[in-house]
Coordinates of C-alpha atoms in Angstrom, one line a residue:
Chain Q
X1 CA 162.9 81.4 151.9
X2 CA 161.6 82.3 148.3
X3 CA 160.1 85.4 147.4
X4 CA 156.6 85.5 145.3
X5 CA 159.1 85.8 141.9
X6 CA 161.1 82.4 142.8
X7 CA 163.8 84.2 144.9
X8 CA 165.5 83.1 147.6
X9 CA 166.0 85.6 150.3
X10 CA 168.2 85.6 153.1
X11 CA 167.3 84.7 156.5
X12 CA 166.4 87.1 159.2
X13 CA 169.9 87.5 161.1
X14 CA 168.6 87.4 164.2
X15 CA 165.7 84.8 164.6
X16 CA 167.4 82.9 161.5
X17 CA 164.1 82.5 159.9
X18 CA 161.8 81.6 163.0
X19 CA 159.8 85.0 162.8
X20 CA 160.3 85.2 166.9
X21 CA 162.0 86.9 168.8
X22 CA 165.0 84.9 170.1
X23 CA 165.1 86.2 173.2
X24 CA 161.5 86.5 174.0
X25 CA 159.5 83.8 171.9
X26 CA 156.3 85.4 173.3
X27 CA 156.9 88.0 170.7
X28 CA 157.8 88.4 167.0
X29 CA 161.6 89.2 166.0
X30 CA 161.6 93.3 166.4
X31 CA 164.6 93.0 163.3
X32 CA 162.7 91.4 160.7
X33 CA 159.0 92.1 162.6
X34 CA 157.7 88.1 162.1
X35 CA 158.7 88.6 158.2
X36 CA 161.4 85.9 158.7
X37 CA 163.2 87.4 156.0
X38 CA 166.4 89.9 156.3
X39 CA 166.0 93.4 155.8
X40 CA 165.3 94.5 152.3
X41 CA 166.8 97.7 151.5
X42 CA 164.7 98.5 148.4
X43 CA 166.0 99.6 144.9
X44 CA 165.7 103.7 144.9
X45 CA 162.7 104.4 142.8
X46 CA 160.3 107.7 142.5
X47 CA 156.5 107.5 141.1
X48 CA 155.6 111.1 140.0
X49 CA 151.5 111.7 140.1
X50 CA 151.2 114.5 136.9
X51 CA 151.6 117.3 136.0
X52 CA 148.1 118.1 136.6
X53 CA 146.6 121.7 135.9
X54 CA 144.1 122.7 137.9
X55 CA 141.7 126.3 137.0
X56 CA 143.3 125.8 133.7
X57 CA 143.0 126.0 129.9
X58 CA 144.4 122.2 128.4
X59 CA 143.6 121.5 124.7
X60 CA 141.1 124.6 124.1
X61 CA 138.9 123.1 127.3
X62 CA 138.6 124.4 131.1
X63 CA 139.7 122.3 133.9
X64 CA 138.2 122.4 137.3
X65 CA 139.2 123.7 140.4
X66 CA 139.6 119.8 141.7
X67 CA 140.1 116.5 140.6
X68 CA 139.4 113.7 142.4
X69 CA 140.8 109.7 142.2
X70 CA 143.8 110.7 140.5
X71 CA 145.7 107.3 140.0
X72 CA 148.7 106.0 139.2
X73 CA 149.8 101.9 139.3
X74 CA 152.4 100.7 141.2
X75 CA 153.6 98.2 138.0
X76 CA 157.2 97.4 138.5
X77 CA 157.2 95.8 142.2
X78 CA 156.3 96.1 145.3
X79 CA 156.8 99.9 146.9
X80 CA 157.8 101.0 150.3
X81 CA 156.7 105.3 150.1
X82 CA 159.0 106.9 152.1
X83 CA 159.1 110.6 151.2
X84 CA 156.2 112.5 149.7
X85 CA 157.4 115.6 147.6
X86 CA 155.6 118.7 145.3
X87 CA 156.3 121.3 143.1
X88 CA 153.1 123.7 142.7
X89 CA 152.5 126.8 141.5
X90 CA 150.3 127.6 144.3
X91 CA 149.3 125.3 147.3
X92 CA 146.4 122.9 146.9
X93 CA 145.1 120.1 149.0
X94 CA 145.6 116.9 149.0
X95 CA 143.6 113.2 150.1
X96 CA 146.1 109.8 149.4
X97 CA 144.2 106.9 149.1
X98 CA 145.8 103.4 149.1
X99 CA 143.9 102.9 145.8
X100 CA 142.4 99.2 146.9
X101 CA 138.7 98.3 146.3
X102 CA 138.2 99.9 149.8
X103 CA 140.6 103.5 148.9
X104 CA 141.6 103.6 152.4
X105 CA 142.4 107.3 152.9
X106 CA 145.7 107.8 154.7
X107 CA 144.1 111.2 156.3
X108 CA 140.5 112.5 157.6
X109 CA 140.1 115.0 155.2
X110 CA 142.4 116.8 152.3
X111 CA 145.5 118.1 154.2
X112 CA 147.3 121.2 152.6
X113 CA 150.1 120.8 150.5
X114 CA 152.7 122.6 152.9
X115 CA 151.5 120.3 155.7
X116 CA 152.5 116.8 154.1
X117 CA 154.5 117.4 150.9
X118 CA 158.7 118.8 151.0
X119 CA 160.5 119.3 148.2
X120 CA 164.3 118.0 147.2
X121 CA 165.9 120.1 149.2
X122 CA 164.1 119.9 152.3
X123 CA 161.9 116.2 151.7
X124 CA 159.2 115.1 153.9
X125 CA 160.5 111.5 155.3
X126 CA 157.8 109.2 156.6
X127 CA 159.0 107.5 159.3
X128 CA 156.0 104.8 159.2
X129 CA 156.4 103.9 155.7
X130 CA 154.0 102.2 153.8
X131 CA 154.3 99.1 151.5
X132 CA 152.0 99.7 148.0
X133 CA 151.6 96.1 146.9
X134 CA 152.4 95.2 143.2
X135 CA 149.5 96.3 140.3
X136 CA 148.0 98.1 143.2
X137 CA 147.0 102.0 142.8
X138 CA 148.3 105.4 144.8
X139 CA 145.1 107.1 144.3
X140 CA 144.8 111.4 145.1
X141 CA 142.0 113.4 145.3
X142 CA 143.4 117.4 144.7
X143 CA 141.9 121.1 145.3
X144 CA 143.6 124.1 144.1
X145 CA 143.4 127.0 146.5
X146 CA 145.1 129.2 144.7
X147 CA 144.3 129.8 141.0
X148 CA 141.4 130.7 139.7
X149 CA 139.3 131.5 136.3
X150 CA 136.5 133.6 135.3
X151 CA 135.9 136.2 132.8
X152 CA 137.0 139.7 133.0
X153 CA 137.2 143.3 131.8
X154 CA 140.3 144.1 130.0
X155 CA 140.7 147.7 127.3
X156 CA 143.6 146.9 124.4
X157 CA 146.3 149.0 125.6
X158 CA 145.7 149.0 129.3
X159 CA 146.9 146.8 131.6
X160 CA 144.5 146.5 134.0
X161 CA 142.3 143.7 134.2
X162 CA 138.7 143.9 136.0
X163 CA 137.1 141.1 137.7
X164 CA 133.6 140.0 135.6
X165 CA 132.4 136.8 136.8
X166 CA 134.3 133.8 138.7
X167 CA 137.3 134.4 140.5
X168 CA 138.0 135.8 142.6
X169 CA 141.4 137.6 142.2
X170 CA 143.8 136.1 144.8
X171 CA 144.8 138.8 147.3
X172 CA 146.2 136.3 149.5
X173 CA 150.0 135.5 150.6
X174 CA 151.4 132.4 150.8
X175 CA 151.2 130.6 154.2
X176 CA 153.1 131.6 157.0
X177 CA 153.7 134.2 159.2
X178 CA 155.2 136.5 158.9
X179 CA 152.3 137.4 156.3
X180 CA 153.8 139.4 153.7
X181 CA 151.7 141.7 151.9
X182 CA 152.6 140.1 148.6
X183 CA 149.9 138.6 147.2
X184 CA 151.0 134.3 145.5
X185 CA 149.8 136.1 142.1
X186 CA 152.5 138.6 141.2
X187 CA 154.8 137.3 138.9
X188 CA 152.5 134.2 137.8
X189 CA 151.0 134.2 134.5
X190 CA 147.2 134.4 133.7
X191 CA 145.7 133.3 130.2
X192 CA 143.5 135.7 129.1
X193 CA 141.8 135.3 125.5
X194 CA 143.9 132.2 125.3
X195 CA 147.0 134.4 125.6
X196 CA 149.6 134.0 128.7
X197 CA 150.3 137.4 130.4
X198 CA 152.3 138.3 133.5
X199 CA 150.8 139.8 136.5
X200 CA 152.3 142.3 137.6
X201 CA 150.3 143.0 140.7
X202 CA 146.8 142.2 142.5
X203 CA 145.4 145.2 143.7
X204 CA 142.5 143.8 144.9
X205 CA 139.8 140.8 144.2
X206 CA 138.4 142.5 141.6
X207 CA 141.5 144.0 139.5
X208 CA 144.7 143.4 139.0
X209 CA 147.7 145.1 136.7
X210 CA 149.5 142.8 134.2
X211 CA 153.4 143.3 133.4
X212 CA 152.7 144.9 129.8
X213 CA 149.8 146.1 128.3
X214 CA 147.1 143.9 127.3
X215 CA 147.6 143.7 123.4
X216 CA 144.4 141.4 122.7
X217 CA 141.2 143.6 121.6
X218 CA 138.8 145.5 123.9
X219 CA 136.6 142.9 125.5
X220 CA 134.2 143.1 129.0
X221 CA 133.8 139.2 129.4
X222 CA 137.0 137.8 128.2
X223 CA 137.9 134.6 129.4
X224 CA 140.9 134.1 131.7
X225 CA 142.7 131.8 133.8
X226 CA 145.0 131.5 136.2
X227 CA 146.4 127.9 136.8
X228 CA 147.8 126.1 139.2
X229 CA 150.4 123.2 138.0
X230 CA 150.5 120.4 140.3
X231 CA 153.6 117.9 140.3
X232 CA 153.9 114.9 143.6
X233 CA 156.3 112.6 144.1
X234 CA 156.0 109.3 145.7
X235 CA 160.2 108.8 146.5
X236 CA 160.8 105.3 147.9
X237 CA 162.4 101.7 146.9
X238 CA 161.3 99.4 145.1
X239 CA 161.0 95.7 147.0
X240 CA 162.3 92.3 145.7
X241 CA 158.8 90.6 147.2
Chain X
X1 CA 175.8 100.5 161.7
X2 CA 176.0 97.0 159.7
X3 CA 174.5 96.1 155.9
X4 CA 171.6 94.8 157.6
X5 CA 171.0 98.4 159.0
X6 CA 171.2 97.1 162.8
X7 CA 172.4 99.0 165.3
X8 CA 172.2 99.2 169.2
X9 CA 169.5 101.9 169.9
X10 CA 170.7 105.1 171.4
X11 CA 169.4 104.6 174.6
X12 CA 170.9 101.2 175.0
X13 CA 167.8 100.3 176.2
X14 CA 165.2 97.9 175.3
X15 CA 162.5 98.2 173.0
X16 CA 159.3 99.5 174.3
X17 CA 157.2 97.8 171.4
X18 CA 158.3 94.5 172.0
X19 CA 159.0 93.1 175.6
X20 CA 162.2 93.4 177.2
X21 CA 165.0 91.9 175.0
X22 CA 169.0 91.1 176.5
X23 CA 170.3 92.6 172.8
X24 CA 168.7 96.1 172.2
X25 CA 170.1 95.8 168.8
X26 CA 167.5 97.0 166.5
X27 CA 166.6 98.5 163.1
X28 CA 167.1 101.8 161.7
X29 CA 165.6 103.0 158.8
X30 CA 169.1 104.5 157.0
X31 CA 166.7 107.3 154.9
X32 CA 166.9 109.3 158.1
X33 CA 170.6 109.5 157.9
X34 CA 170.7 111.7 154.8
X35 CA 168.4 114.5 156.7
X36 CA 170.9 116.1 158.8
X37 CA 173.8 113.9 158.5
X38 CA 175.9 113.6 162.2
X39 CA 173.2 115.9 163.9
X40 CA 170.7 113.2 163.1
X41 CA 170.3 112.1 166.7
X42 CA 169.3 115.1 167.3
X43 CA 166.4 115.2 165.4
X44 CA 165.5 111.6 165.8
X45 CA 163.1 110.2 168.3
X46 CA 164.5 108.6 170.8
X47 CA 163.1 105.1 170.7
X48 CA 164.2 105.1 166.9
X49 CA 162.7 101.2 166.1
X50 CA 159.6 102.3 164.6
X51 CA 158.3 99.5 163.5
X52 CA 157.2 99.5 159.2
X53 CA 155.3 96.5 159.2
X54 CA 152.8 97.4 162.2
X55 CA 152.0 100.6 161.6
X56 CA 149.4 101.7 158.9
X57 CA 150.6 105.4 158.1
X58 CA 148.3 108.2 158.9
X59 CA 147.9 112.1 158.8
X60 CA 145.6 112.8 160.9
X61 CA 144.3 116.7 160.0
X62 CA 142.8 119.3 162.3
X63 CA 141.2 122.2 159.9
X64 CA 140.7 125.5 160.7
X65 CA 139.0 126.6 157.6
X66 CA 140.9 125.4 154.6
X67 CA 138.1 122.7 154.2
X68 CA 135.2 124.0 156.0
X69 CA 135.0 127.5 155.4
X70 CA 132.4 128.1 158.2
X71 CA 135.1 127.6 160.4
X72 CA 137.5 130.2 159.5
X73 CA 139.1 132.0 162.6
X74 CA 138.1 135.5 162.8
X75 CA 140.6 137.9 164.6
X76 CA 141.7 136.7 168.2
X77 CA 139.1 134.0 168.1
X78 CA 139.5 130.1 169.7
X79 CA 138.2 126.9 168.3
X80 CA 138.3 123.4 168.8
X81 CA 138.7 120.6 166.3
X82 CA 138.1 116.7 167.8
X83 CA 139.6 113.6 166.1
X84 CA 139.0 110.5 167.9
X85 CA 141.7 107.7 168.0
X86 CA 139.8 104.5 166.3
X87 CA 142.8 102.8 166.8
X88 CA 146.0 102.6 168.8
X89 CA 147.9 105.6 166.9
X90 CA 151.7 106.4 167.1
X91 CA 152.4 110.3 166.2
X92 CA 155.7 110.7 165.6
X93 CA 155.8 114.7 164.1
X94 CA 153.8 117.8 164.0
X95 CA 153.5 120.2 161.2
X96 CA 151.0 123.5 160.3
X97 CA 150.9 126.3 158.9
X98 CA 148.4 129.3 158.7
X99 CA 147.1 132.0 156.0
X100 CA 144.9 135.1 156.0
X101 CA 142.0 134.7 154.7
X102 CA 140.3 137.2 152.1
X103 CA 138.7 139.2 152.6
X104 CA 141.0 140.2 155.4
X105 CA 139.6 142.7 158.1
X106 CA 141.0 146.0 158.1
X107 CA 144.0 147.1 159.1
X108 CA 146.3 145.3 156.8
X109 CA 148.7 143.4 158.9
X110 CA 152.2 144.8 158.4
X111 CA 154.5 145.9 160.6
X112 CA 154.3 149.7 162.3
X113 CA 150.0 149.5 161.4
X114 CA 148.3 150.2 164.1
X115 CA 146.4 147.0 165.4
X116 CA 148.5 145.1 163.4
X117 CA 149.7 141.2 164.7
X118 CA 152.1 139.2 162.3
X119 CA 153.8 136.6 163.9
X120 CA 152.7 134.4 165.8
X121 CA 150.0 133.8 164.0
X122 CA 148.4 131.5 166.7
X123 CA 148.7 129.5 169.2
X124 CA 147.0 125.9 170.3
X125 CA 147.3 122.9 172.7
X126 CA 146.5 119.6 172.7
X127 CA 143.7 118.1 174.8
X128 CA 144.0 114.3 175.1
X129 CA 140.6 112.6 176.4
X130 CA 140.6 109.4 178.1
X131 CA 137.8 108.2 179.7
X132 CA 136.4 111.1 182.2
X133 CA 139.9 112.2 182.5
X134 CA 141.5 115.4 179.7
X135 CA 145.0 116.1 180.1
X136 CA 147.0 118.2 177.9
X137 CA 149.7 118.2 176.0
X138 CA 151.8 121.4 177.3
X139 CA 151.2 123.3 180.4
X140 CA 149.5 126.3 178.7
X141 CA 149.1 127.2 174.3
X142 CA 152.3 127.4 172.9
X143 CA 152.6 129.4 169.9
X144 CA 153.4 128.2 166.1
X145 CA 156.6 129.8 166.0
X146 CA 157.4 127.4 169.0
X147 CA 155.6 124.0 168.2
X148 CA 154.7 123.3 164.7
X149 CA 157.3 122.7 161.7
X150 CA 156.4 122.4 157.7
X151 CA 156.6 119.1 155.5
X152 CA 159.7 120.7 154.6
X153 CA 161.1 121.4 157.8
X154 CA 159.1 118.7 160.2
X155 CA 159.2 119.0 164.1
X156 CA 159.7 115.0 164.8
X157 CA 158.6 114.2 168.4
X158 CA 162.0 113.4 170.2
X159 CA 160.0 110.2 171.5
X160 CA 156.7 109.1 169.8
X161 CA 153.6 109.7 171.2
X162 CA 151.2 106.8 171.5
X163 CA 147.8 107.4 171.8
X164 CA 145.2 104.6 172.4
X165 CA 142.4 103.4 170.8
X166 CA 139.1 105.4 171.9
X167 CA 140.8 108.8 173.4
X168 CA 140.3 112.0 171.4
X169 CA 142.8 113.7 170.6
X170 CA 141.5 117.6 170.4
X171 CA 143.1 120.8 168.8
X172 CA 142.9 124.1 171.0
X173 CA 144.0 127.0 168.4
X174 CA 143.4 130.5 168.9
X175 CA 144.1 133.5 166.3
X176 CA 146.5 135.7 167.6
X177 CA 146.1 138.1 164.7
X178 CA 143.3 141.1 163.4
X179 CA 142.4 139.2 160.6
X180 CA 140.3 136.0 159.6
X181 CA 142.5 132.8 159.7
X182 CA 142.8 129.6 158.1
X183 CA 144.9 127.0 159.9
X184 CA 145.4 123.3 159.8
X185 CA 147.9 121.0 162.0
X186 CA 148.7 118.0 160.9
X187 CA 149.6 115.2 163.3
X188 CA 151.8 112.6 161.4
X189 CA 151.9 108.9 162.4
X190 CA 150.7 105.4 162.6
X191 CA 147.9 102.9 163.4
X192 CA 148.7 99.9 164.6
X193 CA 147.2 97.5 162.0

């Protein structure tokens, strides 16, 4: 049997090419599942989706706090997903669409990022996989729910920063109990004035204590930001057909 | 296992997703394999011949809040979130995961405060509707700690549940701690195209 690029694949090694099941011809062949064709392993192949920068400063302009039909194009061949992986600052939310005319979401709703993305350590395997056709789209629509911008209050030589307008400051920890009183902030940077500081701590919604002082002048509406980076992986093979 | 990735399943039974069969030999994904090397089986569902083709995958969410702030937990407080099955649906794991949500109620939760609760953070059943009849998915609420994993640490259903087309498939949670809550369970699967 030939593949769509001229290729001829093996036979099924069970039902030889019949698509039935040998054994039971009132059903399809539960090795190669009707296909006909013998297992394809795949080529090992990984599409990343960004970065992406959510409540965040890029090129002098503010990006939002989501961004919907994020795509990328399936170009090479066709692409059985088999592990979905993330590196975040902060958790966000997440909708996959197949990315056909129809964007068929795989979910009901945006699931968080904890719930359906691992890492390389510890991957997320789906044991359904799904085939993304050649020249078709993976298609994402993200929420950050952790960073944040605004403007604030912030005195040259002081490091405490007060909460203006937008935000909030995060107070909260990151998911999981036990919850620790430590709020994702600390040790994250927020631009402030178009300069990257370290926070220290978040005392609250409304102020928070950077690492050094703030060396930037005296201002009570000073732009800041405090961004989430967003990085998914679509791990899978690649498929001869 | 051969290079066709066949073996006999683990049961050394037959299939239940095609009819009975004299050769259970049948096809395992080999990506599993790399998860937890010889403890695999213990991890894997039983009936391991999911089939790839058939399936459509799906994540089917129950929120608590993440999406729909009006529906937040507040301290020690139960809610319901519905899904119904529009088509035959295989769930093969269960993740979730839960946050406080600001601005939390006083006291702080840590250990030694008085009032305090910290882990577990809730716990929820499963309430499968079929027709005039509900049944559920464990005896009484079992707690996070006990029945939900992380993408990163997935509990995988020892043997898939299937769920047919028209049930509803609802999520019982209930805060177990003094502060607002946001939840979300995810249960991961398939539809049967």
């Amino acid at each position: 049997m030939s593949n769509g690029n001229g290729q001829q694949q093996a036979p099924c090694p069970l039902c030889h090419g019949t698509r039935v099941n040998p054994y039971n011809t009132n059903s399809v062949c539960p090795v190669c599942e009707g296909t006909g064709n013998a297992y394809d392993p795949g080529r090992e192949y990984t599409y990343e989706m960004g970065p992406l920068i959510l409540n965040g400063l890029v090129g002098g302009a503010a990006t939002p706090n989501a961004q919907n039909a994020v795509s990328l194009q399936i170009n090479r061949a066709p692409f059985r997903w088999m592990f979905l992986l993330k590196q975040s600052t902060f958790p966000f939310t997440i909708q996959i669409k197949d990315g056909t005319d129809s964007h068929n979401p795989f979910s009901n709703q945006q699931v968080h990022s904890d719930n359906i993305a691992g890492n390389g350590t510890h991957p997320m395997p789906l044991l359904t996989p799904f085939v993304f056709g050649k020249t078709t789209y993976i298609e994402a629509d993200f929420t950050d729910l952790g960073g944040a911008q605004g403007t604030a209050g912030v005195t040259n030589g002081s490091p405490t920063v007060t909460l203006n307008a937008g935000g909030p400051f995060n107070t909260s920890p990151f998911t999981g109990a036990p919850y620790s009183n430590t709020p994702m902030w600390n040790g994250n940077t927020i631009t402030i004035a178009g300069v990257n500081y370290v926070i220290s701590a978040v005392t609250s919604q409304n102020q928070l204590t950077l690492a050094m002082n703030y060396a930037g002048a005296t201002a009570a509406a000073a732009a800041f930001y405090v961004p989430n980076n967003i990085r998914v992986a679509f791990k899978g093979v690649e498929l001869s057909s | 296992m051969d290079t066709n990735f066949l073996i006999r399943s683990k049961a050394g039974v037959p299939s239940p997703w095609v009819r009975a069969q004299r050769n259970p030999k049948v096809r395992v994904s080999p990506f599993l394999y790399a998860q937890e090397q010889l403890y695999n089986g213990l991890f894997l569902p039983e009936v391991r011949d999911l089939p790839s083709k058939a399936l459509r995958l799906v994540f089917h969410t129950f929120d608590f809040g993440f999406t729909d702030p009006t529906r937040i937990l507040g301290p020690y407080n139960e809610d319901y979130f519905n899904i119904p099955m529009g088509k035959n649906t295989l769930f093969w794991a269960i993740t979730g995961l839960s946050i406080p949500a600001p601005p939390s109620t006083t006291p702080t939760p840590a250990t030694g405060n008085v009032g305090a609760q910290i882990s577990p953070a809730l716990q929820f059943n499963f309430l499968q509707g079929h027709g005039d009849v509900v049944s559920q998915w464990s005896n009484k609420p079992i707690t996070d700690i006990e029945g939900l994993g992380t993408a990163q640490d997935p509990m995988f259903f020892r043997s898939p549940v299937l769920v047919p087309t028209g049930d509803t498939i609802t999520a019982d949670v209930q805060n177990m701690g003094n502060v607002n809550l946001k939840a979300q369970i995810v249960l991961h699967g398939g539809e049967f195209i």
